[in-house]
mmCIF file of C-alpha atoms in Angstrom:
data_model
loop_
_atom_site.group_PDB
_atom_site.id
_atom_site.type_symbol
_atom_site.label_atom_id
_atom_site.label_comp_id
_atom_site.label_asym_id
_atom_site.label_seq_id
_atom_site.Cartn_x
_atom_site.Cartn_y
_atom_site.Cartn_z
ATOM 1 C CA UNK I 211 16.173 -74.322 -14.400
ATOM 2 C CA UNK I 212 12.732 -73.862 -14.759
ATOM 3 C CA UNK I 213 11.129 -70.476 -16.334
ATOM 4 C CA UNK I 214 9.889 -67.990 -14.094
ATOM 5 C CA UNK I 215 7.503 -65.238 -14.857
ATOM 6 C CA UNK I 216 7.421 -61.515 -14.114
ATOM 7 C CA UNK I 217 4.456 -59.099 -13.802
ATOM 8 C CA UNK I 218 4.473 -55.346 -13.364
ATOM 9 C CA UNK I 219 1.783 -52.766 -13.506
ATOM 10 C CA UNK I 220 1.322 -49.074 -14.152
ATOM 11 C CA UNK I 221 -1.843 -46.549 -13.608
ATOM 12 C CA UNK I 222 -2.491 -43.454 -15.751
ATOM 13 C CA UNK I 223 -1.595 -39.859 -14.543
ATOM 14 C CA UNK I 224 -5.603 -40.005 -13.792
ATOM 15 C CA UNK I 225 -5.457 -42.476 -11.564
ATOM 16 C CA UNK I 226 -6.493 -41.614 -8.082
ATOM 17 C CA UNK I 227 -3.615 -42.020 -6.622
ATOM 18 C CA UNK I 228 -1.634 -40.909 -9.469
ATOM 19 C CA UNK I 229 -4.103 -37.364 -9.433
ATOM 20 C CA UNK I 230 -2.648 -36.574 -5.414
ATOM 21 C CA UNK I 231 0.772 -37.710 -6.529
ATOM 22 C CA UNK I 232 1.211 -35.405 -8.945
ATOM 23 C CA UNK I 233 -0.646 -32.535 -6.870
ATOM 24 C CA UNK I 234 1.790 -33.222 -4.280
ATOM 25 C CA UNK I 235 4.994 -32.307 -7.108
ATOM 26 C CA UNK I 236 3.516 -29.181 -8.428
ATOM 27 C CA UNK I 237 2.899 -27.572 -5.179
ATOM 28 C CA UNK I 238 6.836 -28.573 -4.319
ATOM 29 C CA UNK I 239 7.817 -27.345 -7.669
ATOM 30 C CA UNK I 240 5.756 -23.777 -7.146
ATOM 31 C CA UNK I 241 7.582 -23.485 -3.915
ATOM 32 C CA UNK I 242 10.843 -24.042 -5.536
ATOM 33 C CA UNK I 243 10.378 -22.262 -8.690
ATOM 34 C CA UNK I 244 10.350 -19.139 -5.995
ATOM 35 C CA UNK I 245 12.533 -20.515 -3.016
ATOM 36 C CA UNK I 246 15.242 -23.037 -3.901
ATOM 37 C CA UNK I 247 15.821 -24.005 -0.337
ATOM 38 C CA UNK I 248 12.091 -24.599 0.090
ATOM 39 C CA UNK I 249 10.819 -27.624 2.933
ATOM 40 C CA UNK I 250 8.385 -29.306 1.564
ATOM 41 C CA UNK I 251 6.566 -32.203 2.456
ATOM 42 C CA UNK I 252 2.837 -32.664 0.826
ATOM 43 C CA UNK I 253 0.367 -35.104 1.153
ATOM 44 C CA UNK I 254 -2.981 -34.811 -0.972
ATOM 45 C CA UNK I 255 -5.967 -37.132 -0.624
ATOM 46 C CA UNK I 256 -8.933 -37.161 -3.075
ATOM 47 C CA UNK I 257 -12.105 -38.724 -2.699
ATOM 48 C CA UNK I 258 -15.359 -37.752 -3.742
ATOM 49 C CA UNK I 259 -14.779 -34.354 -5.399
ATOM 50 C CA UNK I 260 -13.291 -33.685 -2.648
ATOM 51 C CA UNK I 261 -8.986 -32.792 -1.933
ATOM 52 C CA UNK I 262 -7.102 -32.745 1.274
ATOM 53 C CA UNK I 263 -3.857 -30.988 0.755
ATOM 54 C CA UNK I 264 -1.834 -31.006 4.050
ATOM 55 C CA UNK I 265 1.860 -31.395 5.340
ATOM 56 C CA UNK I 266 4.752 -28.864 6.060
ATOM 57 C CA UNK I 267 5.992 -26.131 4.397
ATOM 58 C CA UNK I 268 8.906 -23.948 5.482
ATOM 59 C CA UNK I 269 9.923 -21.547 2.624
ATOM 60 C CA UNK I 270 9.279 -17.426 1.707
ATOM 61 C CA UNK I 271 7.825 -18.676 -0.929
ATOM 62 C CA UNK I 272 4.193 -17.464 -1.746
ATOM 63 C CA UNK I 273 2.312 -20.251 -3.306
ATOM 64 C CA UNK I 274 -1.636 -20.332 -4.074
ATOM 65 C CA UNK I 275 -2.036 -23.993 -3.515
ATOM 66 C CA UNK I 276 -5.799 -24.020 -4.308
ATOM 67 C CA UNK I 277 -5.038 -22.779 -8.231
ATOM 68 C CA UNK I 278 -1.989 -25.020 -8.568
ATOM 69 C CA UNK I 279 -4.085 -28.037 -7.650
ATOM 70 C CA UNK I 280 -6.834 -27.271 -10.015
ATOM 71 C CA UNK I 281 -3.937 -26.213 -12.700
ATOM 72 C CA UNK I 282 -3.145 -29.960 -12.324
ATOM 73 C CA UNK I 283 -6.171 -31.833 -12.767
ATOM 74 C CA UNK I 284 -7.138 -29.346 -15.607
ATOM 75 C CA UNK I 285 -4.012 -30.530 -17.244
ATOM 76 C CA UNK I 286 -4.777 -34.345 -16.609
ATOM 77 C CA UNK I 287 -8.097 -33.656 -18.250
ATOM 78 C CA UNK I 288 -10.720 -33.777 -15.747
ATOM 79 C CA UNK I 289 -12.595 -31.004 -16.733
ATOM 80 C CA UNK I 290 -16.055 -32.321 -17.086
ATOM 81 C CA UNK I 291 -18.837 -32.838 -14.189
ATOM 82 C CA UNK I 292 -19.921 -35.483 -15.381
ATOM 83 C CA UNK I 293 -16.966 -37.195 -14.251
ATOM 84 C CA UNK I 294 -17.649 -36.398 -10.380
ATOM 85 C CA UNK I 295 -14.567 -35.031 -9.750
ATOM 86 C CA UNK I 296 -13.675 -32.087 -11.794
ATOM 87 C CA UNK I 297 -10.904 -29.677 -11.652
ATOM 88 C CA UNK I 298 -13.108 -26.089 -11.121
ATOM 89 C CA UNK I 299 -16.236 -27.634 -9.306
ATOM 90 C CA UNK I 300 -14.141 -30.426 -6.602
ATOM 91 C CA UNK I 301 -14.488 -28.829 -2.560
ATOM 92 C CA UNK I 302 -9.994 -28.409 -1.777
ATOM 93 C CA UNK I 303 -9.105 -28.282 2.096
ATOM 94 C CA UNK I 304 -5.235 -27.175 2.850
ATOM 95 C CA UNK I 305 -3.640 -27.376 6.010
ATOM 96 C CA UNK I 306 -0.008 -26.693 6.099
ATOM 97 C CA UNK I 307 2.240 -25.907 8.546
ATOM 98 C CA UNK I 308 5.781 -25.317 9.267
ATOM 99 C CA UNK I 309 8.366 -28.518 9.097
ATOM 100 C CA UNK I 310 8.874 -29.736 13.114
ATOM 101 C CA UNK I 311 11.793 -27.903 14.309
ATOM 102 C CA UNK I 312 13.107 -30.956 15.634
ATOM 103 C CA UNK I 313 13.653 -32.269 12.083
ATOM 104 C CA UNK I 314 15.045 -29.009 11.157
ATOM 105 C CA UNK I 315 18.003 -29.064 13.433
ATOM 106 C CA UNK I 316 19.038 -32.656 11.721
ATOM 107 C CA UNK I 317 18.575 -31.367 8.306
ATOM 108 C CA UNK I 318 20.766 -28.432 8.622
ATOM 109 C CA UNK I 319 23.423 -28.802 11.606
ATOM 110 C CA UNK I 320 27.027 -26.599 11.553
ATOM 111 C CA UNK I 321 26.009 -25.085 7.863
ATOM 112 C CA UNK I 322 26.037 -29.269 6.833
ATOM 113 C CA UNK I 323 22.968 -30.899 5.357
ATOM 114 C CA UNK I 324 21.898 -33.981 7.101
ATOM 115 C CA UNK I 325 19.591 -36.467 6.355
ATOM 116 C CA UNK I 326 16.061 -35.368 6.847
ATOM 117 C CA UNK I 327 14.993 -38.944 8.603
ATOM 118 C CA UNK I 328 16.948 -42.483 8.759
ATOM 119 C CA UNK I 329 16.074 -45.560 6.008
ATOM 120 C CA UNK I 330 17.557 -47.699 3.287
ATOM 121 C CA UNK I 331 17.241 -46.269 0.160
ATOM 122 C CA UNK I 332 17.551 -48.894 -2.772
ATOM 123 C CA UNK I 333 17.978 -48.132 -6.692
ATOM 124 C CA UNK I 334 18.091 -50.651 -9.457
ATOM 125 C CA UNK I 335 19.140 -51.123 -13.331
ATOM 126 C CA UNK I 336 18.867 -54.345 -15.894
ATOM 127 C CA UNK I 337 20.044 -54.485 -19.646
ATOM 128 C CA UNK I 338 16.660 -55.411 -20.868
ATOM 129 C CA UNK I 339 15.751 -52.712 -22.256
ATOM 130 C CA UNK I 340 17.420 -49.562 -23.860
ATOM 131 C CA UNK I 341 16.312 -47.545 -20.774
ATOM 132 C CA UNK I 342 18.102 -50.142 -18.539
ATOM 133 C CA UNK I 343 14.791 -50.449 -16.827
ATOM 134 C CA UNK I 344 13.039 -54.208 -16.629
ATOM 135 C CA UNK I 345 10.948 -55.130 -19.396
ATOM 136 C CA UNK I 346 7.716 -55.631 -17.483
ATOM 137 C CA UNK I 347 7.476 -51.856 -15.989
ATOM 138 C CA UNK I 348 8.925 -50.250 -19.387
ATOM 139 C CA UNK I 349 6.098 -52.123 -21.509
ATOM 140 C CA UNK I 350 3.397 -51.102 -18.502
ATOM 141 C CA UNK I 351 4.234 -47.240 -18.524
ATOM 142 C CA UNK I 352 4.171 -47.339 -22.352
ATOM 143 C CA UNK I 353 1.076 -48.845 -22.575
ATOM 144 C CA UNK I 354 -0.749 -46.279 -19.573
ATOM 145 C CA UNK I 355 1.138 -43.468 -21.596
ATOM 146 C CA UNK I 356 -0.549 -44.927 -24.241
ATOM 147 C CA UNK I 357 -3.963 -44.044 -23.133
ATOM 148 C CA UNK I 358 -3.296 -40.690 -22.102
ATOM 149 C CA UNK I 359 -1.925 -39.681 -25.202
ATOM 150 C CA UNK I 360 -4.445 -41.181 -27.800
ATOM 151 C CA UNK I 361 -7.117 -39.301 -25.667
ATOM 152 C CA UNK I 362 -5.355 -36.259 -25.318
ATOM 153 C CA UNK I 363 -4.644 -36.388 -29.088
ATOM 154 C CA UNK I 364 -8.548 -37.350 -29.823
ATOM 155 C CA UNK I 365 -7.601 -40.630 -31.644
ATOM 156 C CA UNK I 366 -9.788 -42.088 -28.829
ATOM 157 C CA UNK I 367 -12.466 -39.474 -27.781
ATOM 158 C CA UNK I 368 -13.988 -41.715 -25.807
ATOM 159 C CA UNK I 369 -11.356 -42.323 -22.909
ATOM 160 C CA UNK I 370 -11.502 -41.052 -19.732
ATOM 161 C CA UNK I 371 -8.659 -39.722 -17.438
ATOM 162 C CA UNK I 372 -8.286 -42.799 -15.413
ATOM 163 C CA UNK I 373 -6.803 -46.273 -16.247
ATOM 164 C CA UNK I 374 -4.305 -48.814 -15.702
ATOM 165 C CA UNK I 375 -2.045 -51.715 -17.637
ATOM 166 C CA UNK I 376 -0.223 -54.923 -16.162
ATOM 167 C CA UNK I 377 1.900 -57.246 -18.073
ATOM 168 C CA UNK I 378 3.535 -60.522 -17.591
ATOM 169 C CA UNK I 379 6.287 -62.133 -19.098
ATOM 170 C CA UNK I 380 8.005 -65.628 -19.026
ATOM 171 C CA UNK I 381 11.408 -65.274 -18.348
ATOM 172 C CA UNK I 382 14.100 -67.973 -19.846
ATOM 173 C CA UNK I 383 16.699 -69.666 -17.217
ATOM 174 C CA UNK I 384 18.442 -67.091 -16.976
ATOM 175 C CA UNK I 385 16.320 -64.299 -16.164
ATOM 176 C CA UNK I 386 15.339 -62.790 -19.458
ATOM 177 C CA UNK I 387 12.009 -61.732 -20.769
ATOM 178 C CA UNK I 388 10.936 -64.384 -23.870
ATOM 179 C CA UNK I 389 7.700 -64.250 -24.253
ATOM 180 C CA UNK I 390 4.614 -61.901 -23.388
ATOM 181 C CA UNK I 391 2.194 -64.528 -21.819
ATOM 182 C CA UNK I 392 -0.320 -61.895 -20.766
ATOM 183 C CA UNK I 393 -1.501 -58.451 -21.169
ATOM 184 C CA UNK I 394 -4.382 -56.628 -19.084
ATOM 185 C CA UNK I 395 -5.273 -53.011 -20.106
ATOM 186 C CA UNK I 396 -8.641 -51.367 -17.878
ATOM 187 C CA UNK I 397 -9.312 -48.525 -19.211
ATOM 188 C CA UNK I 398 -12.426 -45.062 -18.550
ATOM 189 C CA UNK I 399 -14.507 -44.729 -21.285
ATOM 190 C CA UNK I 400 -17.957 -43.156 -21.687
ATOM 191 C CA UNK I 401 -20.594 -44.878 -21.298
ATOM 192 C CA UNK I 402 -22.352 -44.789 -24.750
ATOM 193 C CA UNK I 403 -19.269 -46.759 -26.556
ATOM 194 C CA UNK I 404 -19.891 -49.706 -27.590
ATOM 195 C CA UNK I 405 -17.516 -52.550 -26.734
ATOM 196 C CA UNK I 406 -16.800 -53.451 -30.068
ATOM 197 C CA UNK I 407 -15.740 -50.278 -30.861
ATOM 198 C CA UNK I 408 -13.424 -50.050 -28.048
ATOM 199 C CA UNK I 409 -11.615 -53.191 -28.501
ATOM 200 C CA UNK I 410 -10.344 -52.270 -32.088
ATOM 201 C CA UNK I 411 -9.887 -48.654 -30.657
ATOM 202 C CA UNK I 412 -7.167 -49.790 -27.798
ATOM 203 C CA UNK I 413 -6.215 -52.684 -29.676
ATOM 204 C CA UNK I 414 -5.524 -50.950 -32.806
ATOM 205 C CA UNK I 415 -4.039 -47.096 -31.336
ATOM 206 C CA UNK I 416 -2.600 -48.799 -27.608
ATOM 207 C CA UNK I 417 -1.856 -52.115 -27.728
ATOM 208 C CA UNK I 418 -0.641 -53.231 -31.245
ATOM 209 C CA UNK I 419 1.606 -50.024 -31.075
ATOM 210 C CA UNK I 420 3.354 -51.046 -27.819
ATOM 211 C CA UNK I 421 3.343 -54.024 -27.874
ATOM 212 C CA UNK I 422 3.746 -55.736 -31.283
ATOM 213 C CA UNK I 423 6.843 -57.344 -31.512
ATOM 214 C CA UNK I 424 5.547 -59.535 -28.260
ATOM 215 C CA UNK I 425 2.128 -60.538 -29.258
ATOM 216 C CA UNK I 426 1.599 -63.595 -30.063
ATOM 217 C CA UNK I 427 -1.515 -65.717 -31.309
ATOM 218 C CA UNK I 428 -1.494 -67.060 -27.603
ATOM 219 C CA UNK I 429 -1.027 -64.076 -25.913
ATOM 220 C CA UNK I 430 -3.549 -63.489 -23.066
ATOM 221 C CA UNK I 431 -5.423 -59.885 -23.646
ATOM 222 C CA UNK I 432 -8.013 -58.943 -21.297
ATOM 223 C CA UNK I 433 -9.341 -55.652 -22.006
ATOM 224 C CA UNK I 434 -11.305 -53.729 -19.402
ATOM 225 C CA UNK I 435 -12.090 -57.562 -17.482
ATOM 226 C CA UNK I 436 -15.022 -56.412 -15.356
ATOM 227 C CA UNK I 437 -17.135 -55.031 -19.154
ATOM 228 C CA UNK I 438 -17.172 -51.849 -18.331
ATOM 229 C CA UNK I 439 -15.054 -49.020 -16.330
ATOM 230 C CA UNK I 440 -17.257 -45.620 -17.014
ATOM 231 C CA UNK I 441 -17.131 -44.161 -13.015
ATOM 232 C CA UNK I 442 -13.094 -43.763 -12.385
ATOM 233 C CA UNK I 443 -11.019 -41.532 -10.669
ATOM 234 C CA UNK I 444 -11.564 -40.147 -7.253
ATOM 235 C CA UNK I 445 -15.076 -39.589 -7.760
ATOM 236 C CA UNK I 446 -15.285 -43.939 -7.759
ATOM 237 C CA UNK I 447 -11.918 -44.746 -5.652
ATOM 238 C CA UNK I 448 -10.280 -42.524 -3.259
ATOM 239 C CA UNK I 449 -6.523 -41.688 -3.999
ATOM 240 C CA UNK I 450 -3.228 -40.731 -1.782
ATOM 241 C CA UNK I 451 -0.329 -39.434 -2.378
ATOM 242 C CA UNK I 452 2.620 -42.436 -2.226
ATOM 243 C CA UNK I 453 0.899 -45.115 -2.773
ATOM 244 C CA UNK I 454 1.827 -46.699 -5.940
ATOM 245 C CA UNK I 455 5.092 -46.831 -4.794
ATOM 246 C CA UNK I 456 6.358 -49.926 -7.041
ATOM 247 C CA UNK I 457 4.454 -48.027 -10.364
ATOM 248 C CA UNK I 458 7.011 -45.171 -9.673
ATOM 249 C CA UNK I 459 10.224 -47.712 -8.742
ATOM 250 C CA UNK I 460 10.856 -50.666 -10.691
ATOM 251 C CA UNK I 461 7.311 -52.979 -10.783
ATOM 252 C CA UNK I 462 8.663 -55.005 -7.891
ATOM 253 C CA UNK I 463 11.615 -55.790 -9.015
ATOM 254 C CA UNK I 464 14.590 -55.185 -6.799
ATOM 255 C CA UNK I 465 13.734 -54.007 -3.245
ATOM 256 C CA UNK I 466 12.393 -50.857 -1.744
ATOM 257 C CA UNK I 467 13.008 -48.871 1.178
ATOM 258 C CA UNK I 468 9.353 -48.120 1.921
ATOM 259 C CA UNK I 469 9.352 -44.153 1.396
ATOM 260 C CA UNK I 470 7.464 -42.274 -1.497
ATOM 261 C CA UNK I 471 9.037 -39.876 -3.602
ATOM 262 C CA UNK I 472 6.197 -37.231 -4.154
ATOM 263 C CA UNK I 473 5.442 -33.942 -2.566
ATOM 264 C CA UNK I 474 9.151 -34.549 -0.423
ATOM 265 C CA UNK I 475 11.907 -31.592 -1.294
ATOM 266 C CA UNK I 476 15.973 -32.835 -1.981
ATOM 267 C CA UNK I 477 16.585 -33.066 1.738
ATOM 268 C CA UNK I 478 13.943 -36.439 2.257
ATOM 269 C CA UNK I 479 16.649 -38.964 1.420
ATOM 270 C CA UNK I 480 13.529 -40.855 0.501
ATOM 271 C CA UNK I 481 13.456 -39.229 -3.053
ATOM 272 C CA UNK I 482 17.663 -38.386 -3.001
ATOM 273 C CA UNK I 483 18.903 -41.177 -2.000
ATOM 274 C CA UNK I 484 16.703 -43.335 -4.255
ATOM 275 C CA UNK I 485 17.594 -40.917 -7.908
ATOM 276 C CA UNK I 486 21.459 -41.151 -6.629
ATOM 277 C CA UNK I 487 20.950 -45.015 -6.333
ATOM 278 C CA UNK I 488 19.425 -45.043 -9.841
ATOM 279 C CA UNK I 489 22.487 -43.202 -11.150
ATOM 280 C CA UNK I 490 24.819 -45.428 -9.767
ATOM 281 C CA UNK I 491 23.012 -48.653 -10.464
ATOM 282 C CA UNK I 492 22.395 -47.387 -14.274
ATOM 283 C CA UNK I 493 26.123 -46.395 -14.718
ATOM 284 C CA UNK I 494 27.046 -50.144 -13.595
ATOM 285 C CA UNK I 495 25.040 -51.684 -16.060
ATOM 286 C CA UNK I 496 25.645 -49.210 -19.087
ATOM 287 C CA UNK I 497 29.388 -49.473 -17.911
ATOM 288 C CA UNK I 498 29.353 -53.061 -18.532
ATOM 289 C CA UNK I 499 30.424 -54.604 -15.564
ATOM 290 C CA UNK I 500 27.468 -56.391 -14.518
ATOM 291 C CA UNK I 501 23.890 -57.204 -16.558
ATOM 292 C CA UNK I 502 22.199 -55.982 -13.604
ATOM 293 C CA UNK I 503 22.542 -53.984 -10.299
ATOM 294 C CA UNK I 504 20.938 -52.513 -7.422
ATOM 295 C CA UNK I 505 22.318 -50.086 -5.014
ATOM 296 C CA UNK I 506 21.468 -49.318 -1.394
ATOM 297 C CA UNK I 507 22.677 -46.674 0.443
ATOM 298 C CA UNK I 508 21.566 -46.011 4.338
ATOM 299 C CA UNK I 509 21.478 -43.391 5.926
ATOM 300 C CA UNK I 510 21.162 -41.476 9.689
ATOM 301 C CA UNK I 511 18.935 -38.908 10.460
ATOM 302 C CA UNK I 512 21.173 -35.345 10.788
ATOM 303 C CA UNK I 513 24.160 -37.361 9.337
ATOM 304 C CA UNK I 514 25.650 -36.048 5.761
ATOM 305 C CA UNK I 515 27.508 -39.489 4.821
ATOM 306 C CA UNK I 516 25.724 -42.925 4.094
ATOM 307 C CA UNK I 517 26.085 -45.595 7.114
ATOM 308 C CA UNK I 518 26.690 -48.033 4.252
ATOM 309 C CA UNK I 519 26.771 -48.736 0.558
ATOM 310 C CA UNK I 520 25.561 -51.644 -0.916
ATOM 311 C CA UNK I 521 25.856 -53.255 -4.286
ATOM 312 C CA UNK I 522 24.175 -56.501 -5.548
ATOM 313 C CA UNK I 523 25.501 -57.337 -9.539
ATOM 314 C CA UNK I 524 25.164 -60.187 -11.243
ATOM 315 C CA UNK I 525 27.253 -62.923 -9.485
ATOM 316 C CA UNK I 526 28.507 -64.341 -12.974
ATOM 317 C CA UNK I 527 30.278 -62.014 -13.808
ATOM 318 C CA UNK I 528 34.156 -61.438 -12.306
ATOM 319 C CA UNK I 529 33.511 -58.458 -10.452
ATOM 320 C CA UNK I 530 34.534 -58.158 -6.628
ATOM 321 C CA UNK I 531 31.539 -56.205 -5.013
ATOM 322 C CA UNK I 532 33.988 -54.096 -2.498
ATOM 323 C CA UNK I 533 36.222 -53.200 -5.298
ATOM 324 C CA UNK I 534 32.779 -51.758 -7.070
ATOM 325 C CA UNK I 535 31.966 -50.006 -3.848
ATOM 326 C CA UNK I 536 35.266 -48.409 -3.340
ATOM 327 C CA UNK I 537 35.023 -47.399 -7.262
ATOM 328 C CA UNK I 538 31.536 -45.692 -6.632
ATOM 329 C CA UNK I 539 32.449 -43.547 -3.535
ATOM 330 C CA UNK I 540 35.461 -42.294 -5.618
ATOM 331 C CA UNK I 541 33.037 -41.325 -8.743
ATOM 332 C CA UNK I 542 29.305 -40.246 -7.001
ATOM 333 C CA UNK I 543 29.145 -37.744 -4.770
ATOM 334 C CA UNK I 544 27.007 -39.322 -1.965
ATOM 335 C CA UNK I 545 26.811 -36.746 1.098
ATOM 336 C CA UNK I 546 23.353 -35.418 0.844
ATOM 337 C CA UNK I 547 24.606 -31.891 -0.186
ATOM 338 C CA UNK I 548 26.718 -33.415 -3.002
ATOM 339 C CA UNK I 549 23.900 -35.981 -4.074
ATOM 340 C CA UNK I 550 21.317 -32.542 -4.505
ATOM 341 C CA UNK I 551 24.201 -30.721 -6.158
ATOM 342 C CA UNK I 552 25.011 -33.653 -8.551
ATOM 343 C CA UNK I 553 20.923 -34.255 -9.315
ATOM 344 C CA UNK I 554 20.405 -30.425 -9.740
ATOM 345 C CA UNK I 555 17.159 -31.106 -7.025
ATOM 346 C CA UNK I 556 16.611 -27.473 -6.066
ATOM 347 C CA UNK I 557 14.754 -27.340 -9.296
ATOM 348 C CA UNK I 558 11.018 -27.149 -10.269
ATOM 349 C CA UNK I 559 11.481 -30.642 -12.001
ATOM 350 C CA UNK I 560 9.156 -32.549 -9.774
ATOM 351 C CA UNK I 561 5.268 -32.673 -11.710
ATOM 352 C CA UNK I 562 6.703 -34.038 -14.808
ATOM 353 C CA UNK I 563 8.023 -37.521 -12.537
ATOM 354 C CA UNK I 564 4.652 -38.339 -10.599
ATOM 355 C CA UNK I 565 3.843 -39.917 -13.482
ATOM 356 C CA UNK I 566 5.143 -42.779 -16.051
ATOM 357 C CA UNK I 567 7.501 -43.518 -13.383
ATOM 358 C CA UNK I 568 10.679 -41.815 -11.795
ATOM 359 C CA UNK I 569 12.977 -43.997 -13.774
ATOM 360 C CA UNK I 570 13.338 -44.709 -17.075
ATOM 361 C CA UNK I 571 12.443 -41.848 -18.866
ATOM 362 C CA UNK I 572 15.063 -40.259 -20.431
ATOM 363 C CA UNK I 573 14.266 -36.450 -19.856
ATOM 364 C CA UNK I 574 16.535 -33.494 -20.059
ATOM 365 C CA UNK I 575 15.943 -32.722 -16.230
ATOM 366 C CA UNK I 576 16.345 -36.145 -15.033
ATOM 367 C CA UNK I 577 19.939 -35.915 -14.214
ATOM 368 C CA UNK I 578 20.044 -39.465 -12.749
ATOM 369 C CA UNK I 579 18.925 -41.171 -15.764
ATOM 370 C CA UNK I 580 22.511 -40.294 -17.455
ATOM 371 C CA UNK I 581 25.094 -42.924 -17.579
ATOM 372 C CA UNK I 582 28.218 -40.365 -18.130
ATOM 373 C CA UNK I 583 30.213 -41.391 -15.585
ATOM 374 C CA UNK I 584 30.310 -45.124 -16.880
ATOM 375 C CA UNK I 585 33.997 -44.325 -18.052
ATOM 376 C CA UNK I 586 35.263 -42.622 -15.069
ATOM 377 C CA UNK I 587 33.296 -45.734 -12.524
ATOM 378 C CA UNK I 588 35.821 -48.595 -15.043
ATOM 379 C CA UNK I 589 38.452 -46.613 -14.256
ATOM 380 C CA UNK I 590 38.257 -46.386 -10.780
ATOM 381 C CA UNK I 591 37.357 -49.823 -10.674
ATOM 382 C CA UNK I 592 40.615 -51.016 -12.448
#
């Protein structure tokens, strides 16, 4: 079998789209921090130095959606006109309204959650790395956290908020990363560095960090291709919320139902569904009983239970698939009350995921990143 080759990307948390994104969590985590039960569903557009926050809201929660958004980009780090877009000078427009009661009566009928819309939901895990994510995304996300963090420190001064990184590798027969064939890091900068001095910067604090133990003499490194990124962020390229949908998922690997995660509260089945497939898909591969996995789980619009469960594994490996389903709807709570009770998603846990990616990050509050029921899933699989 010949090699194949796999390429993923990730953006920086100052990324345009990455800037609405995470806009989009923190007002959903304000709401909740007051009003667990909060409906929320924001969209934020920036362009210009300009923001468009609008969507539903149903909650008694009193939320100044104005500061929270300019909490945000302050935290990001655009805090400087020069940039165009900055987090006390940018023009914000809101326009929320109440979620359609139509939607409403699905959501919530006879004291039972239902889904908040129909869809396939899909959620995905691979040994090749410790995170059980693929090695393409993991390497991307560390090399865009990369940049954040040796500007935020001020090993790199120079850097500006925005930014992105995209790696390929070649992949032996059977489906394993062996060799980094090529690396591409953009990233801001002011406009009085020289280029020398930026190379050894992000080769030397980003790159060689990350990614050491791949490079090779014949490794293909392209660093900022165009020569120069000073104008970034919205101010050069507007940004939306959702639409860097395979940065937050898996870098194109495995499938995708098509919904974004941010700015949606616990009852969007587009965000759920998706974190309850990553649990289950993760537990399956930490469990041993397949080297990879993805779930899918569909779902009705007012309807509590999953139309179906799906389960692709690694088909050399002696494992009957409808044994493995019957084993997961004994272990995982998968009605959409029990998957928000399981993922503790009433929570103000949202900002910290609209960037970096949803999975993969192993943090306290990211309930579907543990792989504790890997005992209990053999089990009820034997």
């Amino acid at each position: 079998m010949a090699s194949t080759y796999t390429s993923s990307e990730s953006v920086t948390e100052g990324h345009p789209d990455k800037v609405c994104d995470q806009i989009s969590d923190a007002v959903l985590d304000a709401h909740l921090a007051q009003d667990p039960d909060a409906r929320v569903a924001v969209e934020v557009m920036a362009s210009g130095n300009t923001l468009h926050i609008a969507g539903e809201v149903t909650s008694t929660a009193q939320v100044n959606v104005t500061s929270t958004a300019r909490n945000v980009l302050r935290r990001i780090g655009y805090t400087d006109r020069d940039l165009g877009f900055d987090a006390d000078g940018c023009f914000i427009l809101t326009d929320l309204r109440r979620q359609s009661p139509d939607i409403a009566q699905g959501v919530l009928r006879d004291n039972e959650l239902g889904a908040g819309d129909q869809g396939i939901f899909y959620g995905y895990a691979c040994d090749e790395t410790a995170t059980l994510m693929p090695a393409a995304i993991h390497y991307a996300h560390r090399l865009t956290e990369g940049l954040a963090q040796a500007r935020k420190s001020g090993r790199l001064p120079w850097l500006k908020p925005d930014g992105k990184a995209q790696v390929t590798f070649r992949n032996d027969a059977n489906g394993r990363p062996v060799e980094l064939t090529s690396l591409v890091l953009s990233a801001q900068h002011a406009a009085d560095i020289d280029r020398e001095h930026m190379l050894r910067g992000l080769i030397g604090e980003v790159i060689a960090p990350v990614m050491g133990k791949w490079l090779r003499r014949d490794t293909r490194v392209l660093i900022n291709p165009t020569g120069r990124f000073v104008h970034g962020g919205p101010a050069a390229d507007t940004g939306l919320t959702g639409r860097k949908l395979m940065v937050d998922t898996y870098g194109g690997i495995g499938r995708h139902g098509g919904g974004a995660f941010s700015g949606k509260d616990a009852t969007k089945l587009d965000r759920t569904a998706a974190y309850m497939a990553r649990l289950i898909a993760k537990t399956v591969v930490a469990s041993g009983l397949s080297s990879h996995c993805e779930i899918s789980l569909a779902f009705a619009i007012g309807q509590s239970e999953p139309e179906m469960v799906g389960v692709r594994i690694d088909d050399k490996n002696d494992v009957d698939p409808e044994g493995l389903v019957r084993a997961i709807r004994t272990v995982f709570p998968l009605s959409v009350a029990g998957m928000i009770e399981a993922l503790e998603m009433r929570q103000p846990i949202f900002e910290r995921t609209a960037a970096y990616g949803h999975f993969g990050r192993e943090i306290e509050a990211f309930l579907w990143e543990r792989t504790d029921r890997a005992d209990a899933l053999i089990k009820a699989y034997h």
